Amino acid sequence: MTPPRPVHPRPSVRGDGLRIGLVSAHTSPLQQPGTGDGGGLNVYVLEVARRLAARGHLIDVLTRRTDASDPDVVTVADGLRVVHLQAGPADAVAKGDLPSHLCSFSMQALERGGDYDLLHSHYWLSGWVARRLSRRWGIPYAHTFHTLGVMKNQALAPGDLPEPPLRLVAEQRIADDADRVLALTCGEGRLLHHRLGMSGARITVVPPGVDVDLFTPDPRQEASLGPRVTTALVAIGDAPLVLFVGRLQPLKGPDVAVRTLATLRETVPDAQLLVVGGASGAMSGRIEPAELAAQAAALGIGDAVHVVPARPQEELAVLYRRADVVHVPSRTETFGLVALEAQASGTPVVASAVDGLHAVVRDGGTLVEGHDPSDHATAIAHWLTDPAATSTAARAGRDQALAHSWDATVDRLESVYGAMAATSSMAPAARPAA
């Protein structure tokens, strides 16, 4: 059966350009990172999509419509579109309920039609979709997990619920089936091999990047701040500033950041904490800003903890430069994008010694074993009280970031995509049953 042609035909690709469908079913790259389910995945998809399109590829990002006013297609740039598919209500849906809408998402994509050379899915929900689309369209697919259920279950925060068996089964099937799995770090590659039984021949390490032109120590790049962030910075003044950026959920450790500040102020009494992000996850896996404020008040540091909503990348760049230390006390990370952005900005990082952060934080900061606030506070105090060491770390962190530009990421992706397109002789009938 011939796959249906797309409802909205694309222009011809330029040169060796490919037609690529990026599947991001559960969150749109247009969503603000740090809110809802938006995070580093959103940044990754948007940054690579823009650069792939600029290199002559035609990119569609297939995502779920979350607002009735979302147009069917948003043209983001020449060669780059975000395609909204109706799957369930046109509203935010809890991530735990999204699997029940994946069949609708797949059917919408099939009815729309596709003339892609390949698919690249992001997160396990999207991988479930890509498996089915690749069979119907007779094209290969690559997959990036971004996080793995087995990894999250090994590092549950107190009170957090384990990932459901459905996710673990789906991730195993994606690992068994995908033409290529793109690991974010060597550590993730080893996990895919040892825990999911993947052959190294189908694993390629493609680290995410950082916008080294936006995130820079150069203060001349300053952008205007939103009023809430401005108010917080005015209150902080010139005091030593510790910055936490991320979704407010136990996995990311904002509660650890607050307890760390309470300990830190025993030696640096005027230190302040700025938390930038929004509550995320199911009720058992999210932390409301009011909870952090109550925690700070109970510890006697209510006037030293400032919580503001997630900010656009341009504003984050300013905050990274203003901070004296960026704190990343995550209980697990596949890749520490916040730590990389901070180092690109010349700001030392104190982070948990988990796999994804081992790959990012080198001489530009400190890795701390465990989540004891005393240990994290000691590491932060070092950077606040040793200007010479801080200056050395700033240069080292910047060098580390320069080696992880988004252009380097896209270079690797193009190599993988080109190999997949060149070697694919796959027909729909040749694929195993879904």
Short mmCIF file of C-alpha atoms in Angstrom, two decimals:
data_model
loop_
_atom_site.label_atom_id
_atom_site.label_comp_id
_atom_site.label_asym_id
_atom_site.label_seq_id
_atom_site.Cartn_x
_atom_site.Cartn_y
_atom_site.Cartn_z
CA MET A 1 0.00 0.00 0.00
CA THR A 2 1.41 3.38 -0.98
CA PRO A 3 1.74 5.74 2.01
CA PRO A 4 -0.53 8.77 1.72
CA ARG A 5 1.06 12.00 0.55
CA PRO A 6 1.18 14.86 3.04
CA VAL A 7 -1.75 17.22 3.25
CA HIS A 8 0.68 20.15 3.23
CA PRO A 9 3.36 19.31 0.62
CA ARG A 10 6.89 20.50 1.24
CA PRO A 11 9.25 22.20 -1.21
CA SER A 12 12.14 20.18 -2.59
CA VAL A 13 15.16 19.72 -0.37
CA ARG A 14 18.37 21.50 -1.29
CA GLY A 15 21.43 19.51 -2.30
CA ASP A 16 21.84 16.48 -0.06
CA GLY A 17 19.09 17.61 2.31
CA LEU A 18 16.81 15.06 3.94
CA ARG A 19 13.15 15.15 4.93
CA ILE A 20 13.16 14.41 8.65
CA GLY A 21 10.26 13.94 11.04
CA LEU A 22 11.16 14.71 14.64
CA VAL A 23 8.59 13.14 16.97
CA SER A 24 8.06 14.93 20.29
CA ALA A 25 4.63 13.68 21.24
CA HIS A 26 4.39 14.73 24.87
CA THR A 27 5.86 18.25 24.74
CA SER A 28 6.29 20.87 22.05
CA PRO A 29 9.61 22.58 21.35
CA LEU A 30 7.61 25.82 21.43
CA GLN A 31 6.75 25.25 25.11
CA GLN A 32 8.66 27.21 27.75
CA PRO A 33 11.33 24.93 29.30
CA GLY A 34 10.98 24.59 33.04
CA THR A 35 7.18 24.46 33.01
CA GLY A 36 4.88 21.44 32.80
CA ASP A 37 6.74 18.69 30.96
CA GLY A 38 9.05 21.18 29.26
CA GLY A 39 12.75 20.90 29.95
CA GLY A 40 16.04 20.10 28.30
CA LEU A 41 14.27 17.94 25.70
CA ASN A 42 12.42 20.99 24.38
CA VAL A 43 15.66 22.93 24.11
CA TYR A 44 17.35 20.01 22.35
CA VAL A 45 14.62 19.51 19.75
CA LEU A 46 14.28 23.19 18.89
CA GLU A 47 18.01 23.89 18.72
CA VAL A 48 18.87 20.94 16.50
CA ALA A 49 15.78 21.44 14.33
CA ARG A 50 16.73 25.05 13.62
CA ARG A 51 20.27 24.14 12.69
CA LEU A 52 19.26 21.15 10.57
CA ALA A 53 16.83 23.36 8.64
CA ALA A 54 19.53 26.00 8.16
CA ARG A 55 21.72 23.30 6.57
CA GLY A 56 19.11 22.52 3.92
CA HIS A 57 17.08 19.72 5.53
CA LEU A 58 13.29 19.88 5.71
CA ILE A 59 12.18 19.35 9.31
CA ASP A 60 8.72 18.65 10.72
CA VAL A 61 8.32 18.37 14.49
CA LEU A 62 5.24 16.25 15.22
CA THR A 63 3.73 17.12 18.59
CA ARG A 64 0.38 16.93 20.39
CA ARG A 65 -2.01 19.89 20.30
CA THR A 66 -2.40 21.22 23.85
CA ASP A 67 -4.49 24.30 23.09
CA ALA A 68 -7.53 24.58 20.82
CA SER A 69 -6.01 27.73 19.33
CA ASP A 70 -2.84 25.91 18.20
CA PRO A 71 -2.71 26.08 14.38
CA ASP A 72 -2.22 22.85 12.48
CA VAL A 73 1.20 24.01 11.32
CA VAL A 74 3.56 26.64 12.71
CA THR A 75 6.40 27.68 10.42
CA VAL A 76 9.27 28.43 12.78
CA ALA A 77 11.91 29.08 10.13
CA ASP A 78 12.62 28.33 6.50
CA GLY A 79 12.47 24.54 6.29
CA LEU A 80 11.22 24.04 9.87
CA ARG A 81 7.61 23.45 10.89
CA VAL A 82 5.90 22.36 14.09
CA VAL A 83 2.88 20.16 13.27
CA HIS A 84 0.14 19.92 15.93
CA LEU A 85 -1.80 16.65 15.95
CA GLN A 86 -5.08 16.14 17.77
CA ALA A 87 -4.66 13.35 20.32
CA GLY A 88 -7.00 13.52 23.26
CA PRO A 89 -8.22 16.86 24.60
CA ALA A 90 -6.62 20.03 23.28
CA ASP A 91 -5.31 20.78 26.74
CA ALA A 92 -2.55 19.80 29.12
CA VAL A 93 -2.75 16.12 30.02
CA ALA A 94 -0.92 14.41 32.86
CA LYS A 95 2.05 12.46 31.52
CA GLY A 96 0.66 9.29 33.10
CA ASP A 97 -2.48 9.63 30.94
CA LEU A 98 -0.66 10.26 27.66
CA PRO A 99 -0.16 6.59 26.68
CA SER A 100 -3.92 6.27 26.18
CA HIS A 101 -3.73 8.98 23.50
CA LEU A 102 -0.79 7.61 21.51
CA CYS A 103 -2.96 5.57 19.15
CA SER A 104 -4.86 8.74 18.25
CA PHE A 105 -1.58 10.56 17.73
CA SER A 106 -0.33 7.81 15.42
CA MET A 107 -3.58 7.76 13.43
CA GLN A 108 -3.50 11.52 13.01
CA ALA A 109 0.05 11.31 11.70
CA LEU A 110 -0.89 8.51 9.29
CA GLU A 111 -3.96 10.36 8.01
CA ARG A 112 -1.86 13.44 7.45
CA GLY A 113 0.68 11.36 5.57
CA GLY A 114 4.44 11.53 5.47
CA ASP A 115 7.14 11.67 2.85
CA TYR A 116 10.05 11.60 5.28
CA ASP A 117 13.36 9.89 4.70
CA LEU A 118 13.58 9.01 8.39
CA LEU A 119 12.13 9.72 11.83
CA HIS A 120 13.90 10.72 15.04
CA SER A 121 11.80 10.27 18.17
CA HIS A 122 12.41 11.82 21.58
CA TYR A 123 11.37 10.20 24.90
CA TRP A 124 9.72 6.82 25.18
CA LEU A 125 6.20 8.05 24.37
CA SER A 126 7.45 9.32 21.02
CA GLY A 127 9.40 6.13 20.43
CA TRP A 128 6.17 4.16 20.77
CA VAL A 129 4.71 6.30 17.97
CA ALA A 130 7.81 6.19 15.76
CA ARG A 131 7.86 2.36 15.83
CA ARG A 132 4.43 2.28 14.25
CA LEU A 133 4.95 5.10 11.78
CA SER A 134 8.22 3.63 10.55
CA ARG A 135 6.50 0.35 9.74
CA ARG A 136 3.63 1.98 7.86
CA TRP A 137 5.85 4.38 5.95
CA GLY A 138 8.72 1.98 5.36
CA ILE A 139 11.39 4.30 6.72
CA PRO A 140 14.01 3.93 9.47
CA TYR A 141 13.87 5.68 12.80
CA ALA A 142 16.40 6.83 15.36
CA HIS A 143 15.49 7.33 19.00
CA THR A 144 16.79 9.40 21.90
CA PHE A 145 15.43 8.39 25.30
CA HIS A 146 16.51 11.56 27.19
CA THR A 147 15.65 9.72 30.41
CA LEU A 148 15.29 5.99 31.08
CA GLY A 149 12.77 4.48 33.45
CA VAL A 150 15.31 2.03 34.87
CA MET A 151 17.63 4.93 35.70
CA LYS A 152 14.88 6.97 37.38
CA ASN A 153 13.74 3.97 39.43
CA GLN A 154 17.26 3.57 40.78
CA ALA A 155 17.29 7.12 42.13
CA LEU A 156 13.77 7.84 43.40
CA ALA A 157 13.37 10.86 45.64
CA PRO A 158 11.59 10.37 48.98
CA GLY A 159 7.87 9.99 48.32
CA ASP A 160 8.31 9.75 44.55
CA LEU A 161 6.53 6.92 42.70
CA PRO A 162 8.44 4.47 40.48
CA GLU A 163 8.01 4.57 36.73
CA PRO A 164 5.16 2.28 35.57
CA PRO A 165 5.82 -1.16 34.07
CA LEU A 166 4.31 0.05 30.77
CA ARG A 167 7.18 2.50 30.33
CA LEU A 168 9.81 -0.12 31.09
CA VAL A 169 8.29 -2.53 28.57
CA ALA A 170 7.98 0.17 25.91
CA GLU A 171 11.59 1.28 26.38
CA GLN A 172 12.79 -2.29 26.00
CA ARG A 173 10.84 -2.70 22.76
CA ILE A 174 12.19 0.57 21.39
CA ALA A 175 15.73 -0.52 22.29
CA ASP A 176 15.14 -3.84 20.53
CA ASP A 177 13.62 -2.27 17.44
CA ALA A 178 15.08 1.18 16.66
CA ASP A 179 17.47 1.40 13.74
CA ARG A 180 19.72 3.59 15.88
CA VAL A 181 19.56 4.77 19.48
CA LEU A 182 21.34 8.04 20.15
CA ALA A 183 22.71 8.12 23.70
CA LEU A 184 23.43 11.48 25.28
CA THR A 185 26.52 10.25 27.16
CA CYS A 186 28.85 7.26 27.21
CA GLY A 187 27.32 6.35 30.58
CA GLU A 188 23.87 6.13 29.01
CA GLY A 189 25.33 4.04 26.19
CA ARG A 190 26.71 1.58 28.74
CA LEU A 191 23.33 1.46 30.48
CA LEU A 192 21.58 0.70 27.18
CA HIS A 193 24.04 -2.12 26.57
CA HIS A 194 24.02 -3.69 30.03
CA ARG A 195 20.41 -3.14 31.13
CA LEU A 196 18.51 -3.21 27.82
CA GLY A 197 20.80 -5.60 25.97
CA MET A 198 21.52 -3.34 23.03
CA SER A 199 24.34 -4.06 20.64
CA GLY A 200 26.94 -1.31 20.51
CA ALA A 201 26.55 -1.30 16.71
CA ARG A 202 23.15 0.39 17.08
CA ILE A 203 24.21 2.89 19.74
CA THR A 204 25.76 6.23 18.84
CA VAL A 205 26.71 8.82 21.46
CA VAL A 206 25.49 12.27 20.42
CA PRO A 207 25.84 14.75 23.32
CA PRO A 208 23.52 17.75 23.44
CA GLY A 209 25.02 21.17 22.96
CA VAL A 210 24.83 24.70 24.28
CA ASP A 211 24.37 28.04 22.56
CA VAL A 212 27.84 29.43 23.20
CA ASP A 213 26.90 32.78 21.65
CA LEU A 214 23.94 33.32 23.98
CA PHE A 215 25.42 31.75 27.11
CA THR A 216 28.65 33.65 27.51
CA PRO A 217 30.56 35.46 30.28
CA ASP A 218 30.44 38.64 28.18
CA PRO A 219 28.16 41.14 30.01
CA ARG A 220 27.61 43.04 26.76
CA GLN A 221 25.15 40.30 25.80
CA GLU A 222 22.72 41.40 28.52
CA ALA A 223 19.02 41.05 27.71
CA SER A 224 16.08 42.76 29.38
CA LEU A 225 14.63 40.95 32.38
CA GLY A 226 11.01 40.25 33.10
CA PRO A 227 9.50 42.17 36.04
CA ARG A 228 9.35 39.22 38.45
CA VAL A 229 13.00 38.33 37.93
CA THR A 230 13.97 41.98 38.18
CA THR A 231 12.17 42.25 41.53
CA ALA A 232 14.00 39.21 42.85
CA LEU A 233 17.39 40.52 41.75
CA VAL A 234 16.69 43.91 43.30
CA ALA A 235 15.92 42.18 46.60
CA ILE A 236 19.12 40.15 46.33
CA GLY A 237 21.29 43.16 45.49
CA ASP A 238 25.02 42.40 45.60
CA ALA A 239 24.71 39.46 48.00
CA PRO A 240 26.35 36.12 47.07
CA LEU A 241 23.86 34.37 44.80
CA VAL A 242 23.27 30.65 44.35
CA LEU A 243 21.06 29.84 41.34
CA PHE A 244 18.85 26.78 40.81
CA VAL A 245 17.25 26.34 37.36
CA GLY A 246 14.87 23.51 36.55
CA ARG A 247 11.48 21.96 36.93
CA LEU A 248 10.21 21.83 40.50
CA GLN A 249 10.10 18.12 41.15
CA PRO A 250 11.89 15.89 43.68
CA LEU A 251 14.05 14.40 40.92
CA LYS A 252 15.72 17.79 40.33
CA GLY A 253 16.31 18.43 44.04
CA PRO A 254 15.06 21.99 44.66
CA ASP A 255 14.38 20.89 48.25
CA VAL A 256 18.05 19.96 48.53
CA ALA A 257 18.98 23.43 47.27
CA VAL A 258 16.92 25.09 50.01
CA ARG A 259 18.39 22.91 52.77
CA THR A 260 21.86 23.53 51.37
CA LEU A 261 21.35 27.29 51.60
CA ALA A 262 20.35 26.99 55.24
CA THR A 263 23.65 25.24 55.97
CA LEU A 264 25.65 27.58 53.72
CA ARG A 265 24.45 30.64 55.62
CA GLU A 266 26.22 29.39 58.72
CA THR A 267 29.50 30.36 56.99
CA VAL A 268 28.23 32.81 54.34
CA PRO A 269 25.41 34.55 56.25
CA ASP A 270 24.28 36.86 53.44
CA ALA A 271 24.03 34.13 50.74
CA GLN A 272 20.80 34.06 48.73
CA LEU A 273 19.09 31.38 46.64
CA LEU A 274 17.16 32.12 43.44
CA VAL A 275 15.01 29.23 42.19
CA VAL A 276 13.85 29.53 38.57
CA GLY A 277 11.25 27.02 37.40
CA GLY A 278 7.69 25.76 37.68
CA ALA A 279 6.00 22.78 39.30
CA SER A 280 6.13 19.71 37.09
CA GLY A 281 4.90 16.13 37.12
CA ALA A 282 2.07 14.26 38.77
CA MET A 283 0.93 15.29 42.23
CA SER A 284 3.29 12.77 43.88
CA GLY A 285 6.19 13.99 41.77
CA ARG A 286 5.99 17.77 41.86
CA ILE A 287 6.91 20.53 44.27
CA GLU A 288 4.84 23.69 44.39
CA PRO A 289 6.60 27.06 44.85
CA ALA A 290 4.61 27.55 48.05
CA GLU A 291 6.10 24.33 49.45
CA LEU A 292 9.63 25.62 48.86
CA ALA A 293 8.70 28.92 50.51
CA ALA A 294 7.28 27.06 53.52
CA GLN A 295 10.39 24.89 53.73
CA ALA A 296 12.61 27.98 53.67
CA ALA A 297 10.51 29.69 56.36
CA ALA A 298 10.69 26.63 58.59
CA LEU A 299 14.49 26.70 58.27
CA GLY A 300 14.59 30.39 59.16
CA ILE A 301 15.74 31.54 55.70
CA GLY A 302 12.42 32.65 54.24
CA ASP A 303 13.82 36.06 53.26
CA ALA A 304 16.80 34.48 51.48
CA VAL A 305 14.97 32.13 49.10
CA HIS A 306 13.37 33.65 45.99
CA VAL A 307 11.23 31.53 43.65
CA VAL A 308 10.31 32.84 40.18
CA PRO A 309 8.67 31.18 37.16
CA ALA A 310 10.68 29.64 34.33
CA ARG A 311 12.34 32.24 32.12
CA PRO A 312 13.18 32.32 28.39
CA GLN A 313 16.71 31.39 27.37
CA GLU A 314 17.73 35.03 26.83
CA GLU A 315 16.84 35.89 30.42
CA LEU A 316 18.48 32.76 31.81
CA ALA A 317 21.73 33.86 30.20
CA VAL A 318 21.63 37.04 32.30
CA LEU A 319 20.86 35.11 35.48
CA TYR A 320 23.71 32.65 34.91
CA ARG A 321 26.12 35.57 34.57
CA ARG A 322 24.80 37.24 37.73
CA ALA A 323 24.99 34.05 39.83
CA ASP A 324 28.12 33.24 41.82
CA VAL A 325 27.38 29.49 41.79
CA VAL A 326 24.80 27.38 39.94
CA HIS A 327 23.52 24.47 42.04
CA VAL A 328 22.37 21.28 40.29
CA PRO A 329 21.51 18.79 43.08
CA SER A 330 19.62 16.35 40.84
CA ARG A 331 19.02 12.82 42.01
CA THR A 332 19.49 11.62 38.43
CA GLU A 333 20.36 13.32 35.13
CA THR A 334 20.83 11.84 31.69
CA PHE A 335 22.66 15.01 30.65
CA GLY A 336 23.11 18.18 32.68
CA LEU A 337 22.13 20.90 30.23
CA VAL A 338 21.77 23.52 32.98
CA ALA A 339 25.29 22.75 34.18
CA LEU A 340 26.62 23.17 30.66
CA GLU A 341 24.80 26.49 30.16
CA ALA A 342 26.17 27.77 33.47
CA GLN A 343 29.74 26.84 32.55
CA ALA A 344 29.34 28.48 29.15
CA SER A 345 28.43 31.62 31.11
CA GLY A 346 31.61 31.40 33.19
CA THR A 347 29.82 30.44 36.42
CA PRO A 348 31.07 27.55 38.62
CA VAL A 349 28.71 24.63 39.13
CA VAL A 350 28.13 22.48 42.19
CA ALA A 351 26.30 19.35 41.12
CA SER A 352 25.40 15.87 42.27
CA ALA A 353 27.85 13.20 41.15
CA VAL A 354 25.38 11.31 38.94
CA ASP A 355 26.12 9.91 35.49
CA GLY A 356 24.75 12.70 33.31
CA LEU A 357 26.57 15.37 35.31
CA HIS A 358 29.87 13.47 35.32
CA ALA A 359 29.88 13.98 31.56
CA VAL A 360 29.44 17.76 31.86
CA VAL A 361 31.07 19.08 35.04
CA ARG A 362 34.85 18.87 34.94
CA ASP A 363 37.19 21.64 36.10
CA GLY A 364 34.36 24.16 35.85
CA GLY A 365 32.84 23.11 39.14
CA THR A 366 32.50 20.44 41.82
CA LEU A 367 30.73 17.09 41.82
CA VAL A 368 29.35 16.08 45.22
CA GLU A 369 28.59 12.49 46.18
CA GLY A 370 25.11 12.11 47.64
CA HIS A 371 22.64 14.83 48.66
CA ASP A 372 23.77 15.81 52.14
CA PRO A 373 23.22 19.60 52.38
CA SER A 374 26.42 19.96 54.43
CA ASP A 375 28.52 18.47 51.63
CA HIS A 376 26.87 20.66 48.99
CA ALA A 377 27.22 23.75 51.19
CA THR A 378 30.93 23.11 51.69
CA ALA A 379 31.45 22.86 47.94
CA ILE A 380 29.50 26.07 47.28
CA ALA A 381 31.35 27.96 50.04
CA HIS A 382 34.65 27.11 48.34
CA TRP A 383 33.63 28.93 45.16
CA LEU A 384 32.19 31.86 47.09
CA THR A 385 35.33 32.44 49.13
CA ASP A 386 38.20 31.66 46.72
CA PRO A 387 38.26 34.23 43.86
CA ALA A 388 41.38 32.79 42.24
CA ALA A 389 39.90 29.28 42.06
CA THR A 390 36.63 30.71 40.75
CA SER A 391 38.42 32.57 37.96
CA THR A 392 40.26 29.40 36.93
CA ALA A 393 37.01 27.40 36.98
CA ALA A 394 35.28 30.05 34.86
CA ARG A 395 37.85 29.63 32.09
CA ALA A 396 37.78 25.83 32.32
CA GLY A 397 34.00 25.72 32.24
CA ARG A 398 33.86 27.97 29.22
CA ASP A 399 36.34 25.73 27.39
CA GLN A 400 34.24 22.69 28.28
CA ALA A 401 31.14 24.39 26.85
CA LEU A 402 32.90 25.41 23.64
CA ALA A 403 33.58 21.73 22.97
CA HIS A 404 29.81 21.07 23.20
CA SER A 405 28.31 23.55 20.77
CA TRP A 406 24.99 22.78 19.07
CA ASP A 407 26.82 22.81 15.74
CA ALA A 408 28.95 19.90 16.98
CA THR A 409 25.76 18.06 17.96
CA VAL A 410 24.22 18.61 14.53
CA ASP A 411 27.43 17.49 12.81
CA ARG A 412 27.03 14.12 14.55
CA LEU A 413 23.31 13.93 13.82
CA GLU A 414 23.89 14.58 10.12
CA SER A 415 26.42 11.76 10.05
CA VAL A 416 23.94 9.35 11.66
CA TYR A 417 21.02 10.46 9.50
CA GLY A 418 23.09 10.21 6.32
CA ALA A 419 24.18 6.67 7.14
CA MET A 420 20.62 5.63 7.94
CA ALA A 421 19.24 7.10 4.72
CA ALA A 422 22.02 5.62 2.60
CA THR A 423 21.73 2.08 3.92
CA SER A 424 17.96 1.86 4.24
CA SER A 425 16.40 -0.65 1.88
CA MET A 426 13.58 -1.29 4.31
CA ALA A 427 10.04 -1.88 3.06
CA PRO A 428 6.98 -1.84 5.33
CA ALA A 429 6.55 -5.60 4.98
CA ALA A 430 10.14 -6.19 6.09
CA ARG A 431 9.55 -4.64 9.51
CA PRO A 432 8.43 -6.91 12.36
CA ALA A 433 4.88 -6.58 13.57
CA ALA A 434 4.18 -3.79 16.07
#
